[in-house]
Coordinates of N, CA and C in Angstrom, one line a residue:
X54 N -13.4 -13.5 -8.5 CA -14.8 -13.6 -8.9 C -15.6 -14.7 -8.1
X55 N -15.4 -14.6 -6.6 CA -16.3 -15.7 -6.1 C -17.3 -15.2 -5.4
X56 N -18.8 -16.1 -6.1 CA -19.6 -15.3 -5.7 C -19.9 -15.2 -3.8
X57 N -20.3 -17.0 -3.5 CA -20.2 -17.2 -2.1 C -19.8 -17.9 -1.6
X58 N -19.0 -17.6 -0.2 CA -17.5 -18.2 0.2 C -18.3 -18.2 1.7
X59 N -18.3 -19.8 1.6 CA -19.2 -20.1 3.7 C -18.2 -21.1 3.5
X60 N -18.5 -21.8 5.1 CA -17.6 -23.0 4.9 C -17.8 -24.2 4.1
X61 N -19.2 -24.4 3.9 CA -19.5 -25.4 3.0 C -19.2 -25.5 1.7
X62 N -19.3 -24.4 1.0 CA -19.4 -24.5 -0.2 C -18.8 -23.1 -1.0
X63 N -18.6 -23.4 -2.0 CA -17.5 -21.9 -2.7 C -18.4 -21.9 -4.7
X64 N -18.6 -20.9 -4.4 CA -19.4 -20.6 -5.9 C -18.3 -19.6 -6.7
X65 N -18.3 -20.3 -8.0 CA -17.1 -19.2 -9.1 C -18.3 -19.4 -10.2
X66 N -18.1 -18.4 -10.9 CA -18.5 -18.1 -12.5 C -18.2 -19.4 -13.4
X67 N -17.0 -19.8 -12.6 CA -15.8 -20.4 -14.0 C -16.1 -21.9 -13.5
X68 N -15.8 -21.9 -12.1 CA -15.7 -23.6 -11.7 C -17.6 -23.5 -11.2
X69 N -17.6 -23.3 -11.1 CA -19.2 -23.7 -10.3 C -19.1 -24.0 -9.1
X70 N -20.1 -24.5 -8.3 CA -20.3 -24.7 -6.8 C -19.3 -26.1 -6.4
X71 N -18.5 -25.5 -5.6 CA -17.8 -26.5 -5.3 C -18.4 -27.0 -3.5
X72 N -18.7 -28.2 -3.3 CA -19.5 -28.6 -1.9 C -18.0 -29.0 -1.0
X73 N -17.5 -28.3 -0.1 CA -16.5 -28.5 0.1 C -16.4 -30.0 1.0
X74 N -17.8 -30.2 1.8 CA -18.0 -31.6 2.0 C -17.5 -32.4 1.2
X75 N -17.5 -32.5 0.3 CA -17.3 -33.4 -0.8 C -15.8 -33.1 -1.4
X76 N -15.2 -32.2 -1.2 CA -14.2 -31.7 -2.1 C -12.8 -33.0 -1.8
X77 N -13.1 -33.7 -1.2 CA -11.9 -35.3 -1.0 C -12.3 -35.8 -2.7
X78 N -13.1 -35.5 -3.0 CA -13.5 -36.7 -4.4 C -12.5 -35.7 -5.9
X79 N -12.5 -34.2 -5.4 CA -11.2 -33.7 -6.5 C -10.3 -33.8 -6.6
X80 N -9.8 -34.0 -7.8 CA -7.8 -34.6 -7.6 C -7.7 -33.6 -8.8
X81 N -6.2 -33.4 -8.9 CA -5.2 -32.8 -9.3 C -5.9 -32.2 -11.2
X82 N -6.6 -33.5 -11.9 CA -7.2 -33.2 -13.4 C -8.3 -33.1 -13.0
X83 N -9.5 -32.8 -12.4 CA -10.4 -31.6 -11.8 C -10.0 -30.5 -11.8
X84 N -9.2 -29.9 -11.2 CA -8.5 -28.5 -11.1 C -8.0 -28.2 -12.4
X85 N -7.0 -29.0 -13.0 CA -6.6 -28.9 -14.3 C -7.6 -28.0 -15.3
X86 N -8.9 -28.9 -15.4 CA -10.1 -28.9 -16.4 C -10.5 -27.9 -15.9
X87 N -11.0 -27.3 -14.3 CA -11.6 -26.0 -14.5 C -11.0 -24.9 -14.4
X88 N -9.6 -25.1 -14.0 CA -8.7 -23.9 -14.5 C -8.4 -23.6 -15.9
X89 N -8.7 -24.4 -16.7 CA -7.8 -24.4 -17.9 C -9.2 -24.8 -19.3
X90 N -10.2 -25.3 -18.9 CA -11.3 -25.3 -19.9 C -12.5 -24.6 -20.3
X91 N -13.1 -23.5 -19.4 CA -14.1 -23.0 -19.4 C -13.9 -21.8 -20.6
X92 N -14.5 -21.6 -21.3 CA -14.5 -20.7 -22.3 C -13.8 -19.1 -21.8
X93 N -14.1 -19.0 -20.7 CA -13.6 -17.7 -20.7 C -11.8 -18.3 -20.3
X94 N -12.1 -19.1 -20.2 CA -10.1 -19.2 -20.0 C -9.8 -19.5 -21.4
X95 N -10.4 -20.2 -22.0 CA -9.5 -20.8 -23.0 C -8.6 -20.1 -23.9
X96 N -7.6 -20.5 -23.7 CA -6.8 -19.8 -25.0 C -6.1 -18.7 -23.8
X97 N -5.9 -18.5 -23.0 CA -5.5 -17.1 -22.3 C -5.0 -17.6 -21.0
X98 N -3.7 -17.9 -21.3 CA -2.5 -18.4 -20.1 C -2.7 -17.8 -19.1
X99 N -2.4 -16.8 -19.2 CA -3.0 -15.8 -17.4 C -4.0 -16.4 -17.2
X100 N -5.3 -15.5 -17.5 CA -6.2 -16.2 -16.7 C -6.4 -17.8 -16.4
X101 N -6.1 -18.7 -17.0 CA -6.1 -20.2 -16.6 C -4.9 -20.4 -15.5
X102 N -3.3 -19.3 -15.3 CA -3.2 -19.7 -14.5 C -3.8 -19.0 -13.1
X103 N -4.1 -17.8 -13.3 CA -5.0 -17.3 -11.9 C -5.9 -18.1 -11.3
X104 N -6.8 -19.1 -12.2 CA -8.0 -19.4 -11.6 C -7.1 -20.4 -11.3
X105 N -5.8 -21.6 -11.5 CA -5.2 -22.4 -10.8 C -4.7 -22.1 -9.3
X106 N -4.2 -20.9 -9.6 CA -4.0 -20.3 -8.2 C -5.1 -19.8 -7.0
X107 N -6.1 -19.4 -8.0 CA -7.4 -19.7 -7.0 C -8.0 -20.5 -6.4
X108 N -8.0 -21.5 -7.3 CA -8.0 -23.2 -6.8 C -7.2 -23.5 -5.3
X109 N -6.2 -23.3 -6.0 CA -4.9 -23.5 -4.7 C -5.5 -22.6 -3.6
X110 N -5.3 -21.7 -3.4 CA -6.2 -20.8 -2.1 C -7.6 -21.5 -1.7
X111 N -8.3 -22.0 -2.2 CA -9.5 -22.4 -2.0 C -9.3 -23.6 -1.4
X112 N -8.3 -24.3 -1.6 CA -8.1 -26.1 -1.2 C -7.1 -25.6 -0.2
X113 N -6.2 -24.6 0.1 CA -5.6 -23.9 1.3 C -6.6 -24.0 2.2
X114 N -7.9 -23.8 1.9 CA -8.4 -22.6 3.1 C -9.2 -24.6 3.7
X115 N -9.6 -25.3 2.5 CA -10.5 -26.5 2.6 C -9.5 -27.3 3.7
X116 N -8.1 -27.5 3.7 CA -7.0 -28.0 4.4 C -7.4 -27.5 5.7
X117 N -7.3 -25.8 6.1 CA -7.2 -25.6 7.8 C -8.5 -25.8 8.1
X118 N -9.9 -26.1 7.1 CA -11.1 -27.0 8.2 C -11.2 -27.5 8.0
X119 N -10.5 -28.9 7.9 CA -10.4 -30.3 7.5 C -11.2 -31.1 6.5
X120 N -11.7 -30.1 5.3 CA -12.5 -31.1 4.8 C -10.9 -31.5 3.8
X121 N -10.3 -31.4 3.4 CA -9.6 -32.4 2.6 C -7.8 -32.6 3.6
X122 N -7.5 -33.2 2.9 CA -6.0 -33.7 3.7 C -4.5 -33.3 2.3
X123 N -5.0 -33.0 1.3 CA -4.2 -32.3 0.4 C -4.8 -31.4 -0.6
X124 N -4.0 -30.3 -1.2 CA -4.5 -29.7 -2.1 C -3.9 -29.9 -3.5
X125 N -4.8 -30.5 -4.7 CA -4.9 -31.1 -5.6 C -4.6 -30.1 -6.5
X126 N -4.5 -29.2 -6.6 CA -4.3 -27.6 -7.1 C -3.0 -26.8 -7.1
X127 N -1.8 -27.9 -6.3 CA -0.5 -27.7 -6.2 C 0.4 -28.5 -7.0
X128 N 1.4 -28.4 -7.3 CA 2.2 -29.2 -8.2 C 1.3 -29.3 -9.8
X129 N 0.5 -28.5 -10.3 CA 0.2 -28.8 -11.3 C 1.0 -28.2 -12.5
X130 N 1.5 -28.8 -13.8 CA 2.3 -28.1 -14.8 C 1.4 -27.2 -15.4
X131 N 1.9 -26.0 -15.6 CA 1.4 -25.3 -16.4 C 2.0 -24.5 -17.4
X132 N 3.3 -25.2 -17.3 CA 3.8 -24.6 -18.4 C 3.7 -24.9 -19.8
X133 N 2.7 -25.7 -20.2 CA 1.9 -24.9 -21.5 C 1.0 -24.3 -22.2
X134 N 1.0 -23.3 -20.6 CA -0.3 -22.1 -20.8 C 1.2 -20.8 -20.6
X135 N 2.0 -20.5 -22.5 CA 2.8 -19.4 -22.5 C 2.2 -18.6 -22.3
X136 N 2.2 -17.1 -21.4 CA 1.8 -15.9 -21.6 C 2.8 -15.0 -22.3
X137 N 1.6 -14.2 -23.3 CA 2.2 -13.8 -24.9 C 2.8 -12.6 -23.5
X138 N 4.0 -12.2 -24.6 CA 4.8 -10.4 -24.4 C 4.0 -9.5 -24.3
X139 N 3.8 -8.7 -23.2 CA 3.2 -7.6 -23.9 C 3.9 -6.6 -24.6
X140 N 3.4 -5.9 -26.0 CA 4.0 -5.0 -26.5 C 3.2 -3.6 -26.4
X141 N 2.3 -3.1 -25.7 CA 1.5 -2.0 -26.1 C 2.4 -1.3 -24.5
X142 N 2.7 -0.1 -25.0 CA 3.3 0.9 -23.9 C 2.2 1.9 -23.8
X143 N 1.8 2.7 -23.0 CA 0.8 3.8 -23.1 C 1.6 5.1 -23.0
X144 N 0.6 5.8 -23.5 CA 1.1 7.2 -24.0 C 1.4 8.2 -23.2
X145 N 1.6 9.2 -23.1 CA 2.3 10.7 -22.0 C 0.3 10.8 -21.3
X146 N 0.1 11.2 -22.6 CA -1.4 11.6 -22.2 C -2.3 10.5 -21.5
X147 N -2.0 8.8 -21.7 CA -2.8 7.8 -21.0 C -2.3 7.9 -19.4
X148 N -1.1 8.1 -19.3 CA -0.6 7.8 -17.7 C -0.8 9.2 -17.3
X149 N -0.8 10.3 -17.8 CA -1.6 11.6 -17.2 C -2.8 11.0 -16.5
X150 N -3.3 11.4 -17.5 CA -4.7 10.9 -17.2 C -5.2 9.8 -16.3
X151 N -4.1 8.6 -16.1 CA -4.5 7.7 -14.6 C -4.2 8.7 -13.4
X152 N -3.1 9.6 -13.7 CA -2.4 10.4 -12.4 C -3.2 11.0 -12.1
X153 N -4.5 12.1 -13.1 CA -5.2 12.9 -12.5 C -6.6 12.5 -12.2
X154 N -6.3 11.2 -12.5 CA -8.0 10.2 -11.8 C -7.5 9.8 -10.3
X155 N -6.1 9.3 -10.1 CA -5.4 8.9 -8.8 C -6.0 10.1 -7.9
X156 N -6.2 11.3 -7.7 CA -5.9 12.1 -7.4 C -7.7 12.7 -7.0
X157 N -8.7 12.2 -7.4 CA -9.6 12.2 -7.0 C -10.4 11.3 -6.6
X158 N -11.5 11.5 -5.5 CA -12.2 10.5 -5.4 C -13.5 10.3 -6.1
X159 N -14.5 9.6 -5.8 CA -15.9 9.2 -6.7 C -16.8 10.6 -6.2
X160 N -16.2 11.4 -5.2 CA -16.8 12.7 -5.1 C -15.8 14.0 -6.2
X161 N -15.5 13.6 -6.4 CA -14.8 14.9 -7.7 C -14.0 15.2 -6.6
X162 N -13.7 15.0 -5.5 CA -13.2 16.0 -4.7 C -11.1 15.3 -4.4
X163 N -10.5 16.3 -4.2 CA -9.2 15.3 -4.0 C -9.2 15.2 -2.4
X164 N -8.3 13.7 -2.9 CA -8.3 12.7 -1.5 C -6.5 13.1 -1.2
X165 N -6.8 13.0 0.0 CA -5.7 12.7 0.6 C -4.5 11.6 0.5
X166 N -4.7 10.6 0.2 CA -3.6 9.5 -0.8 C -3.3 9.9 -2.1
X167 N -4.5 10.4 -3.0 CA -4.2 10.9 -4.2 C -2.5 10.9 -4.6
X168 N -2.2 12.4 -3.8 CA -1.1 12.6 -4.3 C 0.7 11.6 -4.1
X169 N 0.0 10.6 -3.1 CA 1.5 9.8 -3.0 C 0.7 8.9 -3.9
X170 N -0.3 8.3 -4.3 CA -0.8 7.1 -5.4 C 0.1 7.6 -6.3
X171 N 0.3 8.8 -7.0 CA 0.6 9.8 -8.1 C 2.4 9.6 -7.9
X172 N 3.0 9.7 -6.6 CA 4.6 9.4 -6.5 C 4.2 7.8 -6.7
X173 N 4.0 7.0 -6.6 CA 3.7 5.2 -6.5 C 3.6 5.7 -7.9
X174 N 3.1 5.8 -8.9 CA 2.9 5.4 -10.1 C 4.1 6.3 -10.6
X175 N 4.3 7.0 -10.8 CA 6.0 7.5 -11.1 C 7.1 7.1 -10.5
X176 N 7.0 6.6 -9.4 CA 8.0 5.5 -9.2 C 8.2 4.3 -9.7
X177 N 6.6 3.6 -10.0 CA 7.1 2.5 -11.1 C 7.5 3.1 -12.6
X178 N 6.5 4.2 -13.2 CA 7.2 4.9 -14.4 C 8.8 4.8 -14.6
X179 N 9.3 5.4 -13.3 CA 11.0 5.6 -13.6 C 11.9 4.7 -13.1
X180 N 11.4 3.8 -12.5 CA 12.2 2.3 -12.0 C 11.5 0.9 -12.7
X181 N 10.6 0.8 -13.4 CA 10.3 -0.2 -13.8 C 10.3 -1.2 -12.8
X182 N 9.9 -1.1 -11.5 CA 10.0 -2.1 -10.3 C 8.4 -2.7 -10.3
X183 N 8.0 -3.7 -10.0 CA 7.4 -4.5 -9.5 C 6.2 -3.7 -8.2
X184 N 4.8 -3.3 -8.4 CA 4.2 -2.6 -6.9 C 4.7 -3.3 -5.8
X185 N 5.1 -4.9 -5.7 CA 5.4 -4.8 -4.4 C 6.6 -4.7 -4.3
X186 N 7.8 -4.2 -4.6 CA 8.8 -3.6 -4.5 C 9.1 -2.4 -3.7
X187 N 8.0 -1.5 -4.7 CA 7.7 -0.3 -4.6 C 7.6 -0.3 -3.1
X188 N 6.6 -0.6 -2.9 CA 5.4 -1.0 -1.7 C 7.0 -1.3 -0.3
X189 N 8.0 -2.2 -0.6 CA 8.7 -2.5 0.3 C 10.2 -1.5 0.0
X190 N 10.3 -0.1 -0.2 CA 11.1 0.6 -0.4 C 11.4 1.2 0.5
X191 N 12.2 1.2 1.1 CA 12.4 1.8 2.4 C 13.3 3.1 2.2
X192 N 13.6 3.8 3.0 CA 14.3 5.2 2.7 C 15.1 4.7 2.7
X193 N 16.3 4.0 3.6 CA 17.8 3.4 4.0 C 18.5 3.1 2.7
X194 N 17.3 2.5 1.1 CA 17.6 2.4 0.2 C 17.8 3.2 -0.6
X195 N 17.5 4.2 -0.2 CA 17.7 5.7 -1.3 C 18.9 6.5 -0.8
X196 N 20.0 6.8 -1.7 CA 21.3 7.3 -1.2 C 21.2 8.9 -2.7
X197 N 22.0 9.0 -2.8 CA 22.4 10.6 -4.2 C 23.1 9.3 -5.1
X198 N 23.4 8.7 -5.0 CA 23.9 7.1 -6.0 C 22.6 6.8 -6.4
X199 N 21.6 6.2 -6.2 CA 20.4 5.8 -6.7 C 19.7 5.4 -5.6
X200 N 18.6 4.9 -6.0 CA 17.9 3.3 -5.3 C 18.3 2.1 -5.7
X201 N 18.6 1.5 -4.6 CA 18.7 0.1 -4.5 C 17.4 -0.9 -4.2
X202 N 16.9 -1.7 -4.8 CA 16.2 -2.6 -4.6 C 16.4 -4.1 -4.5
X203 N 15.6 -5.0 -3.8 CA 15.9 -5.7 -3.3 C 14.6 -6.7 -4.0
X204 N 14.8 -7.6 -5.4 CA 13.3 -7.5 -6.0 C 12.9 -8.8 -5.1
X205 N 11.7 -9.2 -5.3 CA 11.0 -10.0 -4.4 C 10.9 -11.3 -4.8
X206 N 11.0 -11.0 -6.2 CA 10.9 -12.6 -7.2 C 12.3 -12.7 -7.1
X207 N 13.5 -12.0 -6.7 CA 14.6 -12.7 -6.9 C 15.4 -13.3 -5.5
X208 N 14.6 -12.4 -4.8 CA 15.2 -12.7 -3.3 C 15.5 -14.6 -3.0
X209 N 14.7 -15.4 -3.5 CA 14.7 -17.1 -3.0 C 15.6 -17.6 -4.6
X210 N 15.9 -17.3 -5.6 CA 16.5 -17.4 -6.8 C 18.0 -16.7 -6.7
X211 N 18.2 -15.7 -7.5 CA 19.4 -15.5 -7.7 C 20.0 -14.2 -6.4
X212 N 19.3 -13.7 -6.0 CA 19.3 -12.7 -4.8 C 19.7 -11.6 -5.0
X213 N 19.5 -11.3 -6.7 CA 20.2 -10.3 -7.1 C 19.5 -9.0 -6.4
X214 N 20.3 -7.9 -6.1 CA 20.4 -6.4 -6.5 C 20.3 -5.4 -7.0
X215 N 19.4 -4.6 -7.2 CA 19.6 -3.8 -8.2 C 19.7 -2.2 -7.9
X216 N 20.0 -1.5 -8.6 CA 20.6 0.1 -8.3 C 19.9 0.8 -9.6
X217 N 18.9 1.8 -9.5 CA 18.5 2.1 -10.0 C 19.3 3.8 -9.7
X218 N 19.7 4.4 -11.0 CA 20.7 5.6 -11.1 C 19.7 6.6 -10.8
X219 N 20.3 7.5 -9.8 CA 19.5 9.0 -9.3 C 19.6 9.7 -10.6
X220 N 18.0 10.3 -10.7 CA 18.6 11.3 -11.9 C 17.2 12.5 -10.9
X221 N 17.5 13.9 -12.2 CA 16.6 14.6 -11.7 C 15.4 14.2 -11.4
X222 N 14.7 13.4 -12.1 CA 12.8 13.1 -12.3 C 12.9 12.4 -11.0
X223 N 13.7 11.2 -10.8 CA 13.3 10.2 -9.9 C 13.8 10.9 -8.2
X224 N 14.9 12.0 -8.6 CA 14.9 12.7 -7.3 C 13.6 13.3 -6.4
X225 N 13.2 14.1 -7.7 CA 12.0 14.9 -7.7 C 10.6 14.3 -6.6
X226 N 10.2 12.8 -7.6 CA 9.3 12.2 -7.1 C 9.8 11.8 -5.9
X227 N 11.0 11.4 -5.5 CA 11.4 10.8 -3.9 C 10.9 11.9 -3.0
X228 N 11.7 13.5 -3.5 CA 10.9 14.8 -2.8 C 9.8 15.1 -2.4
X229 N 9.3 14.4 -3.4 CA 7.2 14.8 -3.4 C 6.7 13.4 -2.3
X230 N 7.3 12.6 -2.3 CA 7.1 11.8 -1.4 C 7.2 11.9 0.1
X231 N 8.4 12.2 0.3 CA 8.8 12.6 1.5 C 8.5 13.7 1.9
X232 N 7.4 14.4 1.3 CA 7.0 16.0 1.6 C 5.6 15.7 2.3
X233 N 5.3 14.5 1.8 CA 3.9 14.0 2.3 C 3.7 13.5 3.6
X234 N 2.2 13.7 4.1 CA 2.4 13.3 5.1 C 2.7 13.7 7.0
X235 N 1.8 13.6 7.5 CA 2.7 14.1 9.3 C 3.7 13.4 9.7
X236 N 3.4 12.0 9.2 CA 4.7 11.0 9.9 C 5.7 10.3 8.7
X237 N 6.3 10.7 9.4 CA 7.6 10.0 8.0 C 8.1 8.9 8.8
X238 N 7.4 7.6 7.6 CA 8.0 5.9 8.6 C 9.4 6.3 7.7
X239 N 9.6 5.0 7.6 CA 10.8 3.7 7.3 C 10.4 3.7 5.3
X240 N 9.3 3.3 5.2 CA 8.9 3.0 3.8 C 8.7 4.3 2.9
X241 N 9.2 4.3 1.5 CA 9.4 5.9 0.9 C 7.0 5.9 0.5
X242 N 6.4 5.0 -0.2 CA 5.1 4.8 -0.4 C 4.5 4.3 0.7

Protein backbone atom coordinates (compact mmCIF):
# COMPACT_ATOMS: atom_id res chain seq x y z
CA UNK A 1 0.00 0.00 0.00
CA UNK A 2 2.63 2.62 -0.84
CA UNK A 3 1.43 5.34 -2.23
CA UNK A 4 4.92 7.21 -3.45
CA UNK A 5 8.13 5.61 -3.61
CA UNK A 6 11.15 8.42 -5.12
CA UNK A 7 14.20 8.45 -3.44
CA UNK A 8 13.50 11.01 -0.98
CA UNK A 9 10.65 10.14 0.58
CA UNK A 10 8.10 6.88 0.88
CA UNK A 11 4.26 7.60 1.60
CA UNK A 12 2.07 4.57 3.39
CA UNK A 13 -1.62 4.87 4.55
CA UNK A 14 -0.31 3.35 7.86
CA UNK A 15 3.14 4.95 8.55
CA UNK A 16 2.81 8.28 6.75
CA UNK A 17 5.53 10.18 4.87
CA UNK A 18 8.62 8.96 5.77
CA UNK A 19 11.58 11.87 4.53
CA UNK A 20 14.18 9.36 3.91
CA UNK A 21 16.71 12.41 4.40
CA UNK A 22 15.91 12.18 7.70
CA UNK A 23 15.26 8.56 8.23
CA UNK A 24 19.02 8.33 10.61
CA UNK A 25 16.63 9.97 13.44
CA UNK A 26 14.31 6.33 13.35
CA UNK A 27 15.33 3.60 15.57
CA UNK A 28 14.08 0.28 16.12
CA UNK A 29 10.53 1.68 18.65
CA UNK A 30 9.55 3.96 15.68
CA UNK A 31 9.07 1.00 13.55
CA UNK A 32 7.71 -0.88 16.41
CA UNK A 33 4.84 1.93 16.87
CA UNK A 34 4.04 2.17 13.23
CA UNK A 35 3.96 -1.35 12.51
CA UNK A 36 2.11 -2.31 15.39
CA UNK A 37 -0.21 0.93 16.37
CA UNK A 38 -2.25 2.42 13.72
CA UNK A 39 -5.77 1.30 13.98
CA UNK A 40 -5.92 -0.67 11.03
CA UNK A 41 -3.23 -2.95 12.59
CA UNK A 42 -4.27 -3.12 15.78
CA UNK A 43 -5.30 -6.21 17.13
CA UNK A 44 -4.29 -8.29 13.81
CA UNK A 45 -0.74 -10.06 14.11
CA UNK A 46 -0.42 -10.48 10.40
CA UNK A 47 -0.96 -7.36 9.29
CA UNK A 48 1.36 -5.59 12.06
CA UNK A 49 3.83 -8.13 11.10
CA UNK A 50 3.66 -7.32 7.24
CA UNK A 51 3.94 -3.67 7.66
CA UNK A 52 7.25 -4.64 9.95
CA UNK A 53 8.43 -6.36 7.01
CA UNK A 54 7.69 -3.52 4.97
CA UNK A 55 9.55 -1.35 7.07
CA UNK A 56 12.41 -3.71 6.70
CA UNK A 57 12.36 -3.48 2.80
CA UNK A 58 11.98 0.20 2.94
CA UNK A 59 15.18 0.73 5.31
CA UNK A 60 16.85 -2.13 2.83
CA UNK A 61 16.34 -0.02 -0.02
CA UNK A 62 17.31 3.50 2.49
CA UNK A 63 20.80 1.37 3.22
CA UNK A 64 21.86 0.82 -0.76
CA UNK A 65 21.44 4.99 -1.04
CA UNK A 66 23.04 5.83 1.86
CA UNK A 67 20.66 7.70 3.68
CA UNK A 68 20.91 5.46 6.77
CA UNK A 69 23.86 2.95 7.94
CA UNK A 70 21.38 0.35 9.64
CA UNK A 71 17.89 -0.87 9.43
CA UNK A 72 15.98 -0.37 12.64
CA UNK A 73 13.21 -2.66 11.35
CA UNK A 74 15.37 -5.83 11.77
CA UNK A 75 15.81 -7.77 14.94
CA UNK A 76 12.51 -6.56 16.13
CA UNK A 77 10.35 -9.21 18.58
CA UNK A 78 7.30 -9.84 17.42
CA UNK A 79 6.37 -12.56 18.94
CA UNK A 80 3.54 -11.12 20.72
CA UNK A 81 1.65 -10.36 17.71
CA UNK A 82 0.03 -14.55 17.81
CA UNK A 83 -1.54 -15.09 14.49
CA UNK A 84 -4.99 -16.90 15.32
CA UNK A 85 -5.54 -20.62 13.35
CA UNK A 86 -7.33 -20.47 10.62
CA UNK A 87 -10.38 -22.68 10.75
CA UNK A 88 -12.70 -21.83 7.71
CA UNK A 89 -11.99 -24.42 4.72
CA UNK A 90 -13.98 -23.42 1.48
CA UNK A 91 -16.44 -25.43 -0.17
CA UNK A 92 -16.42 -27.81 -3.61
CA UNK A 93 -18.53 -24.95 -5.05
CA UNK A 94 -16.10 -21.88 -3.63
CA UNK A 95 -12.78 -23.37 -5.18
CA UNK A 96 -14.88 -24.17 -8.49
CA UNK A 97 -15.71 -21.11 -8.85
CA UNK A 98 -11.97 -19.58 -8.29
CA UNK A 99 -11.06 -22.38 -11.04
CA UNK A 100 -13.61 -21.02 -13.47
CA UNK A 101 -12.67 -17.21 -12.80
CA UNK A 102 -8.69 -18.55 -13.23
CA UNK A 103 -9.65 -19.45 -16.48
CA UNK A 104 -10.85 -16.17 -17.89
CA UNK A 105 -9.71 -12.88 -18.42
CA UNK A 106 -11.46 -9.26 -17.64
CA UNK A 107 -12.57 -9.79 -21.37
CA UNK A 108 -14.96 -12.89 -20.66
CA UNK A 109 -12.64 -14.42 -22.99
CA UNK A 110 -10.21 -17.54 -21.91
CA UNK A 111 -6.62 -16.83 -21.54
CA UNK A 112 -4.06 -18.92 -22.18
CA UNK A 113 -2.46 -19.45 -18.46
CA UNK A 114 -5.97 -19.94 -17.32
CA UNK A 115 -5.82 -23.50 -17.62
CA UNK A 116 -2.24 -24.36 -15.89
CA UNK A 117 -3.38 -21.40 -12.97
CA UNK A 118 -6.39 -24.15 -12.66
CA UNK A 119 -3.39 -27.33 -12.42
CA UNK A 120 -1.38 -24.62 -9.75
CA UNK A 121 -4.47 -24.41 -7.67
CA UNK A 122 -5.21 -28.22 -7.71
CA UNK A 123 -1.89 -28.83 -6.96
CA UNK A 124 -2.03 -26.94 -3.89
CA UNK A 125 -5.69 -28.50 -3.30
CA UNK A 126 -3.98 -32.12 -3.31
CA UNK A 127 -0.58 -31.42 -1.80
CA UNK A 128 -1.17 -28.86 0.65
CA UNK A 129 2.31 -27.32 -0.49
CA UNK A 130 3.16 -23.77 -0.02
CA UNK A 131 2.83 -21.55 -3.88
CA UNK A 132 6.39 -21.27 -3.71
CA UNK A 133 6.91 -24.86 -3.52
CA UNK A 134 4.59 -25.42 -6.10
CA UNK A 135 6.22 -22.68 -8.21
CA UNK A 136 9.76 -24.70 -7.58
CA UNK A 137 8.47 -28.23 -8.62
CA UNK A 138 10.44 -29.66 -11.00
CA UNK A 139 9.51 -32.82 -12.98
CA UNK A 140 12.78 -34.88 -11.69
CA UNK A 141 10.50 -34.73 -8.50
CA UNK A 142 7.56 -36.58 -9.78
CA UNK A 143 8.17 -40.39 -10.03
CA UNK A 144 4.61 -43.23 -9.99
CA UNK A 145 5.75 -43.18 -6.03
CA UNK A 146 4.56 -39.61 -5.53
CA UNK A 147 6.01 -36.14 -5.41
CA UNK A 148 8.74 -35.26 -3.55
CA UNK A 149 9.20 -31.82 -2.24
CA UNK A 150 11.75 -29.94 -1.04
CA UNK A 151 9.72 -27.21 1.29
CA UNK A 152 11.41 -23.86 1.34
CA UNK A 153 10.67 -22.90 5.04
CA UNK A 154 12.41 -26.07 5.87
CA UNK A 155 15.33 -26.22 3.64
CA UNK A 156 17.80 -23.61 6.42
CA UNK A 157 15.90 -25.57 9.57
CA UNK A 158 15.32 -29.17 9.62
CA UNK A 159 15.83 -29.96 5.80
CA UNK A 160 13.14 -32.13 5.86
CA UNK A 161 11.50 -34.06 2.84
CA UNK A 162 8.47 -34.73 1.93
CA UNK A 163 6.68 -37.42 -0.46
CA UNK A 164 3.51 -36.66 -1.22
CA UNK A 165 1.63 -40.36 -2.38
CA UNK A 166 0.61 -40.63 -6.33
CA UNK A 167 -2.97 -41.17 -6.45
CA UNK A 168 -5.42 -40.90 -9.42
CA UNK A 169 -6.48 -36.95 -8.97
CA UNK A 170 -2.97 -35.81 -8.36
CA UNK A 171 -1.73 -37.99 -11.42
CA UNK A 172 -4.40 -36.50 -13.45
CA UNK A 173 -3.53 -32.82 -12.72
CA UNK A 174 0.38 -33.68 -13.28
CA UNK A 175 -1.20 -34.88 -16.95
CA UNK A 176 -3.14 -31.67 -17.59
CA UNK A 177 0.01 -29.98 -16.86
CA UNK A 178 2.32 -31.45 -18.84
CA UNK A 179 -0.10 -31.46 -21.74
CA UNK A 180 0.23 -27.74 -21.67
CA UNK A 181 2.11 -25.75 -23.51
CA UNK A 182 4.90 -25.83 -26.73
CA UNK A 183 7.82 -26.11 -24.38
CA UNK A 184 8.10 -28.46 -21.75
CA UNK A 185 10.95 -26.82 -19.14
CA UNK A 186 12.31 -28.43 -16.00
CA UNK A 187 9.39 -26.92 -13.73
CA UNK A 188 5.89 -29.00 -13.63
CA UNK A 189 3.85 -24.87 -13.18
Amino acid sequence: PLGIVTAYQVTSPIVGTVNLNNAKDINGADVYTAGTQPPMVKDKANTAKKYRALLALLFAYAIEHDYVERNPAVGLDMKSYKEKARDRYISDQELATIKAAALVGKDEKQTRSGPMIVCLIDLAYLTAQRIQDLLALRWADVSDAGVDFHPAKTVNSSGVRLRVKMTPELKDVLDRAKAFGKVKGLYVV
